[in-house]
mmCIF file of C-alpha atoms and ligand atoms in Angstrom:
data_model
loop_
_atom_site.group_PDB
_atom_site.id
_atom_site.type_symbol
_atom_site.label_atom_id
_atom_site.label_comp_id
_atom_site.label_asym_id
_atom_site.label_seq_id
_atom_site.Cartn_x
_atom_site.Cartn_y
_atom_site.Cartn_z
ATOM 1 C CA UNK A 1 30.313 -34.593 -62.885
ATOM 2 C CA UNK A 2 32.807 -35.582 -65.776
ATOM 3 C CA UNK A 3 35.348 -37.330 -64.723
ATOM 4 C CA UNK A 4 37.612 -39.297 -68.142
ATOM 5 C CA UNK A 5 39.739 -42.239 -67.505
ATOM 6 C CA UNK A 6 41.805 -44.442 -70.383
ATOM 7 C CA UNK A 7 42.669 -48.038 -69.052
ATOM 8 C CA UNK A 8 45.327 -49.823 -71.126
ATOM 9 C CA UNK A 9 44.186 -48.546 -74.492
ATOM 10 C CA UNK A 10 45.570 -48.900 -77.648
ATOM 11 C CA UNK A 11 44.698 -48.491 -81.234
ATOM 12 C CA UNK A 12 45.848 -50.739 -83.688
ATOM 13 C CA UNK A 13 44.740 -50.215 -87.663
ATOM 14 C CA UNK A 14 43.931 -52.756 -89.624
ATOM 15 C CA UNK A 15 47.827 -52.120 -91.705
ATOM 16 C CA UNK A 16 49.557 -52.681 -88.264
ATOM 17 C CA UNK A 17 49.858 -49.382 -87.113
ATOM 18 C CA UNK A 18 49.915 -48.918 -83.773
ATOM 19 C CA UNK A 19 49.146 -45.729 -83.148
ATOM 20 C CA UNK A 20 48.187 -46.188 -79.802
ATOM 21 C CA UNK A 21 50.068 -47.858 -76.971
ATOM 22 C CA UNK A 22 49.109 -49.094 -73.660
ATOM 23 C CA UNK A 23 48.301 -45.609 -72.635
ATOM 24 C CA UNK A 24 46.961 -44.645 -69.629
ATOM 25 C CA UNK A 25 45.798 -41.671 -67.580
ATOM 26 C CA UNK A 26 42.566 -39.690 -65.898
ATOM 27 C CA UNK A 27 41.266 -36.099 -66.630
ATOM 28 C CA UNK A 28 39.785 -35.128 -63.161
ATOM 29 C CA UNK A 29 36.581 -33.218 -63.535
ATOM 30 C CA UNK A 30 36.447 -29.694 -64.862
ATOM 31 C CA UNK A 31 40.242 -30.328 -66.216
ATOM 32 C CA UNK A 32 41.889 -28.704 -68.937
ATOM 33 C CA UNK A 33 43.672 -31.071 -70.182
ATOM 34 C CA UNK A 34 46.423 -30.998 -73.249
ATOM 35 C CA UNK A 35 47.510 -33.733 -75.385
ATOM 36 C CA UNK A 36 51.054 -32.534 -77.141
ATOM 37 C CA UNK A 37 53.335 -34.193 -79.387
ATOM 38 C CA UNK A 38 55.319 -34.396 -82.887
ATOM 39 C CA UNK A 39 53.266 -35.404 -85.596
ATOM 40 C CA UNK A 40 52.151 -38.992 -85.508
ATOM 41 C CA UNK A 41 52.268 -40.123 -82.254
ATOM 42 C CA UNK A 42 48.581 -40.746 -81.513
ATOM 43 C CA UNK A 43 47.151 -37.979 -80.132
ATOM 44 C CA UNK A 44 44.583 -37.180 -82.719
ATOM 45 C CA UNK A 45 43.617 -41.277 -82.785
ATOM 46 C CA UNK A 46 42.783 -40.765 -78.504
ATOM 47 C CA UNK A 47 40.762 -38.657 -79.250
ATOM 48 C CA UNK A 48 39.042 -40.070 -81.655
ATOM 49 C CA UNK A 49 38.956 -43.092 -79.361
ATOM 50 C CA UNK A 50 37.534 -40.922 -76.611
ATOM 51 C CA UNK A 51 34.992 -39.132 -78.569
ATOM 52 C CA UNK A 52 33.971 -42.740 -80.372
ATOM 53 C CA UNK A 53 34.577 -41.792 -83.746
ATOM 54 C CA UNK A 54 37.437 -44.586 -83.398
ATOM 55 C CA UNK A 55 37.170 -48.343 -82.070
ATOM 56 C CA UNK A 56 39.705 -48.999 -79.390
ATOM 57 C CA UNK A 57 41.831 -52.252 -79.432
ATOM 58 C CA UNK A 58 42.268 -52.815 -76.375
ATOM 59 C CA UNK A 59 41.614 -51.040 -72.806
ATOM 60 C CA UNK A 60 38.736 -49.393 -71.056
ATOM 61 C CA UNK A 61 37.426 -45.355 -71.973
ATOM 62 C CA UNK A 62 35.538 -44.425 -68.781
ATOM 63 C CA UNK A 63 32.998 -41.303 -68.820
ATOM 64 C CA UNK A 64 31.769 -40.686 -64.955
ATOM 65 C CA UNK A 65 33.229 -43.976 -64.273
ATOM 66 C CA UNK A 66 30.692 -45.749 -67.254
ATOM 67 C CA UNK A 67 32.375 -48.019 -69.576
ATOM 68 C CA UNK A 68 32.375 -46.331 -73.166
ATOM 69 C CA UNK A 69 34.170 -48.769 -75.477
ATOM 70 C CA UNK A 70 30.622 -49.933 -77.042
ATOM 71 C CA UNK A 71 28.683 -46.312 -76.877
ATOM 72 C CA UNK A 72 27.501 -44.324 -79.520
ATOM 73 C CA UNK A 73 29.224 -41.262 -79.937
ATOM 74 C CA UNK A 74 25.920 -38.958 -79.873
ATOM 75 C CA UNK A 75 25.779 -41.002 -76.379
ATOM 76 C CA UNK A 76 28.455 -40.623 -74.852
ATOM 77 C CA UNK A 77 27.303 -36.279 -73.901
ATOM 78 C CA UNK A 78 30.753 -35.068 -75.582
ATOM 79 C CA UNK A 79 30.898 -32.248 -78.168
ATOM 80 C CA UNK A 80 34.088 -31.653 -80.215
ATOM 81 C CA UNK A 81 35.616 -29.328 -82.530
ATOM 82 C CA UNK A 82 37.143 -29.825 -85.445
ATOM 83 C CA UNK A 83 40.152 -28.591 -87.217
ATOM 84 C CA UNK A 84 38.342 -27.566 -90.337
ATOM 85 C CA UNK A 85 35.167 -26.327 -88.492
ATOM 86 C CA UNK A 86 33.041 -28.901 -90.314
ATOM 87 C CA UNK A 87 30.341 -26.107 -90.590
ATOM 88 C CA UNK A 88 27.331 -27.054 -92.639
ATOM 89 C CA UNK A 89 28.082 -24.336 -96.022
ATOM 90 C CA UNK A 90 24.134 -24.402 -97.022
ATOM 91 C CA UNK A 91 23.214 -23.405 -93.462
ATOM 92 C CA UNK A 92 23.611 -19.887 -91.635
ATOM 93 C CA UNK A 93 25.913 -19.307 -87.883
ATOM 94 C CA UNK A 94 22.171 -19.690 -86.100
ATOM 95 C CA UNK A 95 20.799 -23.312 -88.415
ATOM 96 C CA UNK A 96 24.961 -24.933 -88.138
ATOM 97 C CA UNK A 97 24.421 -23.877 -83.815
ATOM 98 C CA UNK A 98 20.866 -25.436 -83.474
ATOM 99 C CA UNK A 99 21.348 -28.535 -85.862
ATOM 100 C CA UNK A 100 22.947 -30.362 -83.140
ATOM 101 C CA UNK A 101 19.522 -29.713 -80.276
ATOM 102 C CA UNK A 102 17.439 -30.169 -83.550
ATOM 103 C CA UNK A 103 18.219 -33.630 -84.566
ATOM 104 C CA UNK A 104 17.404 -34.187 -80.573
ATOM 105 C CA UNK A 105 14.639 -32.456 -80.686
ATOM 106 C CA UNK A 106 14.884 -29.762 -78.757
ATOM 107 C CA UNK A 107 11.985 -27.721 -78.265
ATOM 108 C CA UNK A 108 12.545 -24.789 -80.293
ATOM 109 C CA UNK A 109 12.200 -21.845 -77.774
ATOM 110 C CA UNK A 110 14.761 -23.981 -76.010
ATOM 111 C CA UNK A 111 17.249 -24.159 -78.809
ATOM 112 C CA UNK A 112 16.489 -20.405 -79.703
ATOM 113 C CA UNK A 113 17.683 -19.815 -76.405
ATOM 114 C CA UNK A 114 20.821 -21.999 -75.992
ATOM 115 C CA UNK A 115 21.727 -20.312 -79.551
ATOM 116 C CA UNK A 116 21.538 -16.936 -78.683
ATOM 117 C CA UNK A 117 23.463 -18.068 -74.968
ATOM 118 C CA UNK A 118 25.886 -19.411 -76.666
ATOM 119 C CA UNK A 119 26.365 -16.828 -79.388
ATOM 120 C CA UNK A 120 26.848 -14.049 -76.887
ATOM 121 C CA UNK A 121 29.215 -15.776 -74.858
ATOM 122 C CA UNK A 122 31.489 -15.787 -77.836
ATOM 123 C CA UNK A 123 30.342 -12.191 -79.321
ATOM 124 C CA UNK A 124 28.952 -13.832 -82.076
ATOM 125 C CA UNK A 125 25.143 -12.736 -81.948
ATOM 126 C CA UNK A 126 25.741 -9.931 -85.052
ATOM 127 C CA UNK A 127 26.910 -13.347 -87.325
ATOM 128 C CA UNK A 128 23.921 -15.989 -86.938
ATOM 129 C CA UNK A 129 21.958 -14.920 -90.076
ATOM 130 C CA UNK A 130 25.027 -15.278 -92.191
ATOM 131 C CA UNK A 131 26.450 -18.276 -93.824
ATOM 132 C CA UNK A 132 29.889 -19.889 -92.963
ATOM 133 C CA UNK A 133 31.450 -18.244 -96.245
ATOM 134 C CA UNK A 134 30.734 -14.920 -94.985
ATOM 135 C CA UNK A 135 32.756 -15.487 -92.262
ATOM 136 C CA UNK A 136 36.628 -15.001 -91.689
ATOM 137 C CA UNK A 137 38.938 -17.519 -90.234
ATOM 138 C CA UNK A 138 38.185 -16.498 -86.241
ATOM 139 C CA UNK A 139 34.991 -16.156 -86.827
ATOM 140 C CA UNK A 140 33.945 -19.724 -88.139
ATOM 141 C CA UNK A 141 36.454 -21.435 -85.529
ATOM 142 C CA UNK A 142 34.027 -19.272 -82.553
ATOM 143 C CA UNK A 143 30.883 -20.936 -84.581
ATOM 144 C CA UNK A 144 32.452 -24.314 -84.597
ATOM 145 C CA UNK A 145 32.769 -23.965 -80.791
ATOM 146 C CA UNK A 146 29.334 -22.739 -80.099
ATOM 147 C CA UNK A 147 27.933 -25.717 -81.800
ATOM 148 C CA UNK A 148 30.296 -27.534 -79.147
ATOM 149 C CA UNK A 149 28.792 -24.756 -76.662
ATOM 150 C CA UNK A 150 24.835 -25.107 -76.751
ATOM 151 C CA UNK A 151 24.845 -29.123 -76.379
ATOM 152 C CA UNK A 152 25.609 -28.644 -72.972
ATOM 153 C CA UNK A 153 28.186 -31.383 -73.170
ATOM 154 C CA UNK A 154 29.916 -32.836 -70.501
ATOM 155 C CA UNK A 155 32.908 -32.860 -72.324
ATOM 156 C CA UNK A 156 34.520 -30.979 -74.911
ATOM 157 C CA UNK A 157 37.171 -32.150 -77.255
ATOM 158 C CA UNK A 158 39.262 -29.994 -79.295
ATOM 159 C CA UNK A 159 41.096 -31.472 -82.725
ATOM 160 C CA UNK A 160 43.803 -29.122 -83.112
ATOM 161 C CA UNK A 161 40.896 -26.408 -83.375
ATOM 162 C CA UNK A 162 43.503 -23.170 -84.052
ATOM 163 C CA UNK A 163 45.963 -24.205 -86.427
ATOM 164 C CA UNK A 164 44.284 -23.063 -89.464
ATOM 165 C CA UNK A 165 44.283 -19.192 -88.085
ATOM 166 C CA UNK A 166 46.913 -17.385 -88.273
ATOM 167 C CA UNK A 167 49.597 -16.458 -85.757
ATOM 168 C CA UNK A 168 47.866 -13.529 -84.539
ATOM 169 C CA UNK A 169 44.769 -14.841 -84.476
ATOM 170 C CA UNK A 170 45.439 -18.366 -82.817
ATOM 171 C CA UNK A 171 47.129 -16.453 -79.893
ATOM 172 C CA UNK A 172 43.334 -14.552 -79.244
ATOM 173 C CA UNK A 173 41.805 -17.707 -79.724
ATOM 174 C CA UNK A 174 44.099 -19.221 -77.131
ATOM 175 C CA UNK A 175 42.873 -16.744 -74.270
ATOM 176 C CA UNK A 176 39.302 -16.941 -75.652
ATOM 177 C CA UNK A 177 39.774 -20.962 -75.388
ATOM 178 C CA UNK A 178 41.104 -20.758 -71.446
ATOM 179 C CA UNK A 179 38.421 -17.525 -70.651
ATOM 180 C CA UNK A 180 35.808 -20.074 -71.965
ATOM 181 C CA UNK A 181 37.338 -22.856 -70.026
ATOM 182 C CA UNK A 182 36.533 -21.166 -66.759
ATOM 183 C CA UNK A 183 33.090 -19.654 -67.377
ATOM 184 C CA UNK A 184 31.774 -23.107 -68.445
ATOM 185 C CA UNK A 185 33.922 -24.820 -66.022
ATOM 186 C CA UNK A 186 33.900 -28.238 -68.442
ATOM 187 C CA UNK A 187 36.007 -30.779 -68.304
ATOM 188 C CA UNK A 188 38.010 -29.590 -72.037
ATOM 189 C CA UNK A 189 40.528 -32.397 -74.130
ATOM 190 C CA UNK A 190 42.710 -30.298 -75.945
ATOM 191 C CA UNK A 191 44.997 -32.096 -78.827
ATOM 192 C CA UNK A 192 47.776 -30.009 -80.399
ATOM 193 C CA UNK A 193 51.562 -30.334 -81.914
ATOM 194 C CA UNK A 194 51.843 -26.767 -80.679
ATOM 195 C CA UNK A 195 53.920 -26.868 -77.196
ATOM 196 C CA UNK A 196 53.288 -23.497 -76.629
ATOM 197 C CA UNK A 197 49.278 -23.658 -76.727
ATOM 198 C CA UNK A 198 49.900 -26.234 -74.292
ATOM 199 C CA UNK A 199 52.025 -24.905 -72.164
ATOM 200 C CA UNK A 200 49.521 -21.723 -72.093
ATOM 201 C CA UNK A 201 46.210 -23.659 -72.011
ATOM 202 C CA UNK A 202 46.413 -26.903 -69.907
ATOM 203 C CA UNK A 203 45.960 -27.810 -66.595
ATOM 204 C CA UNK A 204 47.825 -30.715 -66.999
ATOM 205 C CA UNK A 205 49.465 -31.563 -70.524
ATOM 206 C CA UNK A 206 50.001 -35.457 -71.803
ATOM 207 C CA UNK A 207 52.866 -35.440 -73.689
ATOM 208 C CA UNK A 208 53.274 -38.661 -76.575
ATOM 209 C CA UNK A 209 55.924 -39.893 -78.706
ATOM 210 C CA UNK A 210 55.033 -43.005 -81.041
ATOM 211 C CA UNK A 211 51.599 -43.870 -79.439
ATOM 212 C CA UNK A 212 53.054 -43.798 -75.918
ATOM 213 C CA UNK A 213 52.574 -41.454 -73.210
ATOM 214 C CA UNK A 214 55.768 -40.303 -71.950
ATOM 215 C CA UNK A 215 54.859 -37.521 -68.865
ATOM 216 C CA UNK A 216 51.551 -36.108 -67.800
ATOM 217 C CA UNK A 217 52.415 -33.223 -65.642
ATOM 218 C CA UNK A 218 51.645 -29.690 -64.956
ATOM 219 C CA UNK A 219 53.263 -27.104 -67.466
ATOM 220 C CA UNK A 220 55.712 -25.851 -64.879
ATOM 221 C CA UNK A 221 56.480 -29.417 -63.804
ATOM 222 C CA UNK A 222 57.053 -30.230 -67.411
ATOM 223 C CA UNK A 223 59.272 -27.812 -67.703
ATOM 224 C CA UNK A 224 61.590 -28.092 -64.706
ATOM 225 C CA UNK A 225 61.343 -31.481 -64.357
ATOM 226 C CA UNK A 226 61.133 -33.573 -67.600
ATOM 227 C CA UNK A 227 61.429 -36.875 -67.234
ATOM 228 C CA UNK A 228 63.244 -38.112 -70.212
ATOM 229 C CA UNK A 229 65.116 -36.044 -72.757
ATOM 230 C CA UNK A 230 62.703 -35.862 -75.484
ATOM 231 C CA UNK A 231 60.143 -33.876 -73.032
ATOM 232 C CA UNK A 232 62.674 -31.474 -72.324
ATOM 233 C CA UNK A 233 63.504 -31.339 -75.948
ATOM 234 C CA UNK A 234 59.752 -30.907 -76.644
ATOM 235 C CA UNK A 235 58.942 -28.320 -74.656
ATOM 236 C CA UNK A 236 60.246 -24.866 -73.983
ATOM 237 C CA UNK A 237 61.817 -22.861 -77.478
ATOM 238 C CA UNK A 238 64.614 -22.068 -78.275
ATOM 239 C CA UNK A 239 64.424 -26.054 -77.123
ATOM 240 C CA UNK A 240 66.672 -27.378 -74.718
ATOM 241 C CA UNK A 241 70.562 -27.933 -75.524
ATOM 242 C CA UNK A 242 72.115 -31.378 -75.627
ATOM 243 C CA UNK A 243 75.304 -31.821 -74.985
ATOM 244 C CA UNK A 244 76.975 -35.296 -74.956
ATOM 245 C CA UNK A 245 79.778 -36.173 -72.431
ATOM 246 C CA UNK A 246 80.998 -37.748 -68.998
ATOM 247 C CA UNK A 247 81.457 -37.515 -65.956
ATOM 248 C CA UNK A 248 84.902 -37.555 -64.008
ATOM 249 C CA UNK A 249 85.579 -36.835 -60.169
ATOM 250 C CA UNK A 250 88.368 -34.240 -59.886
ATOM 251 C CA UNK A 251 87.514 -32.956 -56.411
ATOM 252 C CA UNK A 252 83.982 -32.551 -57.128
ATOM 253 C CA UNK A 253 82.253 -34.208 -60.171
ATOM 254 C CA UNK A 254 82.559 -32.390 -63.511
ATOM 255 C CA UNK A 255 80.626 -33.194 -66.687
ATOM 256 C CA UNK A 256 83.807 -32.847 -69.470
ATOM 257 C CA UNK A 257 83.374 -33.670 -73.100
ATOM 258 C CA UNK A 258 87.145 -32.163 -75.503
ATOM 259 C CA UNK A 259 85.840 -29.085 -75.528
ATOM 260 C CA UNK A 260 84.541 -28.208 -71.714
ATOM 261 C CA UNK A 261 84.660 -29.438 -68.465
ATOM 262 C CA UNK A 262 81.704 -28.151 -66.281
ATOM 263 C CA UNK A 263 81.790 -28.523 -62.014
ATOM 264 C CA UNK A 264 78.596 -29.997 -61.032
ATOM 265 C CA UNK A 265 76.050 -28.924 -58.578
ATOM 266 C CA UNK A 266 76.871 -30.030 -55.337
ATOM 267 C CA UNK A 267 73.391 -30.805 -54.605
ATOM 268 C CA UNK A 268 73.711 -33.325 -57.527
ATOM 269 C CA UNK A 269 76.590 -35.503 -56.500
ATOM 270 C CA UNK A 270 75.085 -37.890 -54.379
ATOM 271 C CA UNK A 271 72.073 -38.657 -57.800
ATOM 272 C CA UNK A 272 75.717 -38.576 -60.267
ATOM 273 C CA UNK A 273 77.920 -40.386 -58.248
ATOM 274 C CA UNK A 274 76.890 -44.017 -60.209
ATOM 275 C CA UNK A 275 77.691 -42.208 -63.343
ATOM 276 C CA UNK A 276 81.072 -41.894 -62.644
ATOM 277 C CA UNK A 277 83.517 -42.664 -65.840
ATOM 278 C CA UNK A 278 80.500 -42.848 -67.830
ATOM 279 C CA UNK A 279 78.747 -41.070 -70.374
ATOM 280 C CA UNK A 280 76.232 -39.410 -69.619
ATOM 281 C CA UNK A 281 73.564 -36.469 -71.969
ATOM 282 C CA UNK A 282 73.686 -33.087 -70.058
ATOM 283 C CA UNK A 283 70.422 -30.642 -70.779
ATOM 284 C CA UNK A 284 70.518 -27.152 -70.325
ATOM 285 C CA UNK A 285 68.088 -24.643 -71.128
ATOM 286 C CA UNK A 286 68.807 -21.091 -72.974
ATOM 287 C CA UNK A 287 68.572 -18.964 -70.443
ATOM 288 C CA UNK A 288 70.581 -20.572 -68.208
ATOM 289 C CA UNK A 289 73.550 -19.669 -70.865
ATOM 290 C CA UNK A 290 74.849 -16.188 -70.056
ATOM 291 C CA UNK A 291 78.027 -14.173 -70.833
ATOM 292 C CA UNK A 292 80.405 -15.063 -68.511
ATOM 293 C CA UNK A 293 81.591 -10.932 -67.684
ATOM 294 C CA UNK A 294 78.063 -9.976 -66.788
ATOM 295 C CA UNK A 295 77.200 -12.913 -64.042
ATOM 296 C CA UNK A 296 77.167 -10.947 -60.657
ATOM 297 C CA UNK A 297 80.098 -13.406 -59.073
ATOM 298 C CA UNK A 298 81.252 -16.171 -61.945
ATOM 299 C CA UNK A 299 82.485 -19.547 -61.278
ATOM 300 C CA UNK A 300 85.663 -20.227 -63.408
ATOM 301 C CA UNK A 301 84.877 -23.821 -62.652
ATOM 302 C CA UNK A 302 81.323 -22.867 -64.593
ATOM 303 C CA UNK A 303 82.638 -21.204 -68.010
ATOM 304 C CA UNK A 304 83.664 -22.449 -71.250
ATOM 305 C CA UNK A 305 84.839 -20.389 -74.954
ATOM 306 C CA UNK A 306 82.234 -21.065 -77.436
ATOM 307 C CA UNK A 307 82.562 -19.482 -81.016
ATOM 308 C CA UNK A 308 79.258 -17.022 -81.827
ATOM 309 C CA UNK A 309 78.002 -18.449 -85.479
ATOM 310 C CA UNK A 310 74.833 -15.852 -85.091
ATOM 311 C CA UNK A 311 72.810 -13.793 -83.465
ATOM 312 C CA UNK A 312 68.911 -12.560 -83.306
ATOM 313 C CA UNK A 313 68.179 -9.795 -81.768
ATOM 314 C CA UNK A 314 64.069 -10.360 -80.607
ATOM 315 C CA UNK A 315 63.731 -6.869 -79.171
ATOM 316 C CA UNK A 316 63.718 -7.974 -75.296
ATOM 317 C CA UNK A 317 66.832 -10.407 -75.386
ATOM 318 C CA UNK A 318 68.814 -11.814 -78.062
ATOM 319 C CA UNK A 319 69.099 -14.952 -79.504
ATOM 320 C CA UNK A 320 72.680 -16.297 -80.056
ATOM 321 C CA UNK A 321 73.803 -19.440 -81.574
ATOM 322 C CA UNK A 322 77.410 -20.683 -80.206
ATOM 323 C CA UNK A 323 79.568 -23.763 -81.463
ATOM 324 C CA UNK A 324 81.084 -25.634 -78.724
ATOM 325 C CA UNK A 325 83.188 -27.586 -81.175
ATOM 326 C CA UNK A 326 80.946 -30.224 -83.102
ATOM 327 C CA UNK A 327 78.032 -29.483 -80.419
ATOM 328 C CA UNK A 328 75.804 -26.321 -81.268
ATOM 329 C CA UNK A 329 74.066 -24.217 -78.978
ATOM 330 C CA UNK A 330 71.572 -21.287 -78.420
ATOM 331 C CA UNK A 331 71.564 -18.629 -75.405
ATOM 332 C CA UNK A 332 68.798 -16.673 -74.639
ATOM 333 C CA UNK A 333 70.728 -13.777 -73.167
ATOM 334 C CA UNK A 334 69.706 -10.332 -72.115
ATOM 335 C CA UNK A 335 70.426 -7.364 -74.425
ATOM 336 C CA UNK A 336 73.551 -6.269 -72.055
ATOM 337 C CA UNK A 337 74.957 -9.038 -73.403
ATOM 338 C CA UNK A 338 77.526 -8.296 -76.899
ATOM 339 C CA UNK A 339 78.459 -11.454 -78.556
ATOM 340 C CA UNK A 340 80.486 -11.044 -81.325
ATOM 341 C CA UNK A 341 79.723 -13.181 -84.522
ATOM 342 C CA UNK A 342 82.585 -15.535 -85.887
ATOM 343 C CA UNK A 343 84.861 -14.219 -82.277
ATOM 344 C CA UNK A 344 85.432 -16.284 -79.169
ATOM 345 C CA UNK A 345 82.942 -16.181 -76.170
ATOM 346 C CA UNK A 346 83.015 -17.083 -72.882
ATOM 347 C CA UNK A 347 79.727 -18.601 -71.442
ATOM 348 C CA UNK A 348 78.964 -19.292 -68.350
ATOM 349 C CA UNK A 349 76.913 -22.314 -67.578
ATOM 350 C CA UNK A 350 74.476 -22.316 -65.047
ATOM 351 C CA UNK A 351 74.945 -26.346 -63.830
ATOM 352 C CA UNK A 352 72.482 -25.810 -60.886
ATOM 353 C CA UNK A 353 69.782 -25.611 -63.712
ATOM 354 C CA UNK A 354 71.416 -28.460 -65.991
ATOM 355 C CA UNK A 355 69.908 -31.540 -66.262
ATOM 356 C CA UNK A 356 71.280 -34.643 -66.785
ATOM 357 C CA UNK A 357 70.010 -37.937 -69.117
ATOM 358 C CA UNK A 358 70.947 -41.582 -68.675
ATOM 359 C CA UNK A 359 73.112 -41.707 -72.605
ATOM 360 C CA UNK A 360 71.362 -45.410 -72.880
ATOM 361 C CA UNK A 361 67.793 -44.746 -72.333
ATOM 362 C CA UNK A 362 67.311 -41.157 -72.521
ATOM 363 C CA UNK A 363 65.208 -41.025 -69.343
ATOM 364 C CA UNK A 364 66.441 -38.106 -66.827
ATOM 365 C CA UNK A 365 69.065 -39.183 -63.752
ATOM 366 C CA UNK A 366 68.519 -35.262 -62.106
HETATM 367 P P1 ATP Y 1 49.077 -35.505 -86.183
HETATM 368 O O1 ATP Y 1 49.651 -34.149 -85.440
HETATM 369 O O2 ATP Y 1 49.608 -35.363 -87.821
HETATM 370 O O3 ATP Y 1 47.710 -35.305 -86.867
HETATM 371 P P2 ATP Y 1 47.988 -37.050 -84.490
HETATM 372 O O4 ATP Y 1 49.776 -37.224 -83.451
HETATM 373 O O5 ATP Y 1 47.208 -37.070 -83.884
HETATM 374 O O6 ATP Y 1 48.966 -37.026 -86.037
HETATM 375 P P3 ATP Y 1 47.081 -39.523 -85.480
HETATM 376 O O7 ATP Y 1 46.126 -39.326 -86.384
HETATM 377 O O8 ATP Y 1 46.597 -40.389 -84.222
HETATM 378 O O9 ATP Y 1 48.382 -38.604 -84.791
HETATM 379 O O10 ATP Y 1 47.867 -41.321 -86.147
HETATM 380 C C1 ATP Y 1 48.698 -42.391 -85.089
HETATM 381 C C2 ATP Y 1 49.015 -42.886 -86.482
HETATM 382 O O11 ATP Y 1 48.095 -44.369 -86.900
HETATM 383 C C3 ATP Y 1 49.735 -42.574 -87.287
HETATM 384 O O12 ATP Y 1 51.131 -43.285 -87.705
HETATM 385 C C4 ATP Y 1 49.081 -42.562 -88.634
HETATM 386 O O13 ATP Y 1 49.366 -42.637 -89.629
HETATM 387 C C5 ATP Y 1 47.824 -43.208 -88.184
HETATM 388 N N1 ATP Y 1 46.728 -43.782 -88.494
HETATM 389 C C6 ATP Y 1 45.973 -42.794 -88.484
HETATM 390 N N2 ATP Y 1 45.113 -43.311 -88.731
HETATM 391 C C7 ATP Y 1 45.160 -43.869 -89.494
HETATM 392 C C8 ATP Y 1 44.183 -44.713 -90.205
HETATM 393 N N3 ATP Y 1 42.565 -44.672 -90.570
HETATM 394 N N4 ATP Y 1 44.434 -46.033 -90.924
HETATM 395 C C9 ATP Y 1 45.872 -46.174 -91.051
HETATM 396 N N5 ATP Y 1 46.803 -45.797 -89.910
HETATM 397 C C10 ATP Y 1 46.242 -44.658 -89.597
#
């Protein structure tokens, strides 16, 4: 059992920077939770407070029901893997992995066994006699993880562990850490600024901005039901398109700007009724824009004429960058689409999938 609870946790640094602002969330036993957000949003500080490396200004952190606010890092039964791996350069891989256990005065035989077991899990048995400088980035990363595994902690904390690796290795290590999680069945908390890493690894994701939690949810819920414009724009690549406009009633509700008039899905009518003649922000994902002629039964009240700025072929699909008056949009289309640069292009908006946000506070309406 290793449940981690954060209740009203804040961190204000000496320079009055509010790094973490009244954060509340529970991490369930054996859960893989990812903290994600842009640089400076407070995710590392949150993790470091769980680890005990940073003092908490106010609030409470509990591990398995025990308040750990004043418990030293070494007594919290957690292990942390850092971005820079923090390996000792003069020690071999074996010694690096064994170090924490030696400090805790484990019997020699047990240390040997634990290091060999961890090395086997990570496929680094053949590297145990090497020094860190004789390893590749990915191998160093594995050793850093190995050093955490040997401790058999209740909770693993990862602070951007893959950011020093090249793109291909990052994808590979991502899968390895996910596999490791199901193998070890331990609670893991993982910090990253990369939304793809968050989406692919997390059972649940905590999205942060300016020290505050924006939404905590499963990857698919964050994608399909973002609670505000920030989450909607942060999760997904290419990012969701946003267009500011008005809701009008004209034989049903429409979203309008100077350049478009799109009929809302009937299912949205009730939620949007209060916004008639008011400003809203429409969000629509790139895959919900299509070439009008390629839609099986297109609806004229959901089409708009855009101008094609750039076409990016991706092999299995194309990204089409469009102008709609002053608004820029990106569409993710099938390779059958035939947009021509600098030409008019008839685009179909899948309004069943559109999101609407309040123009003032940017929270989701529906
Ligand atoms: P990154 O992805 O860039 O690491 P982050 O989301 O992990 O960012 P934190 O490192 O938690 O962000 O920092 C949150 C805020 O606290 C930032 O504004 C940062 O400048 C500030 N901060 C972090 N550490 C300190 C410190 N020791 N003293 C003062 N301010 C700090």
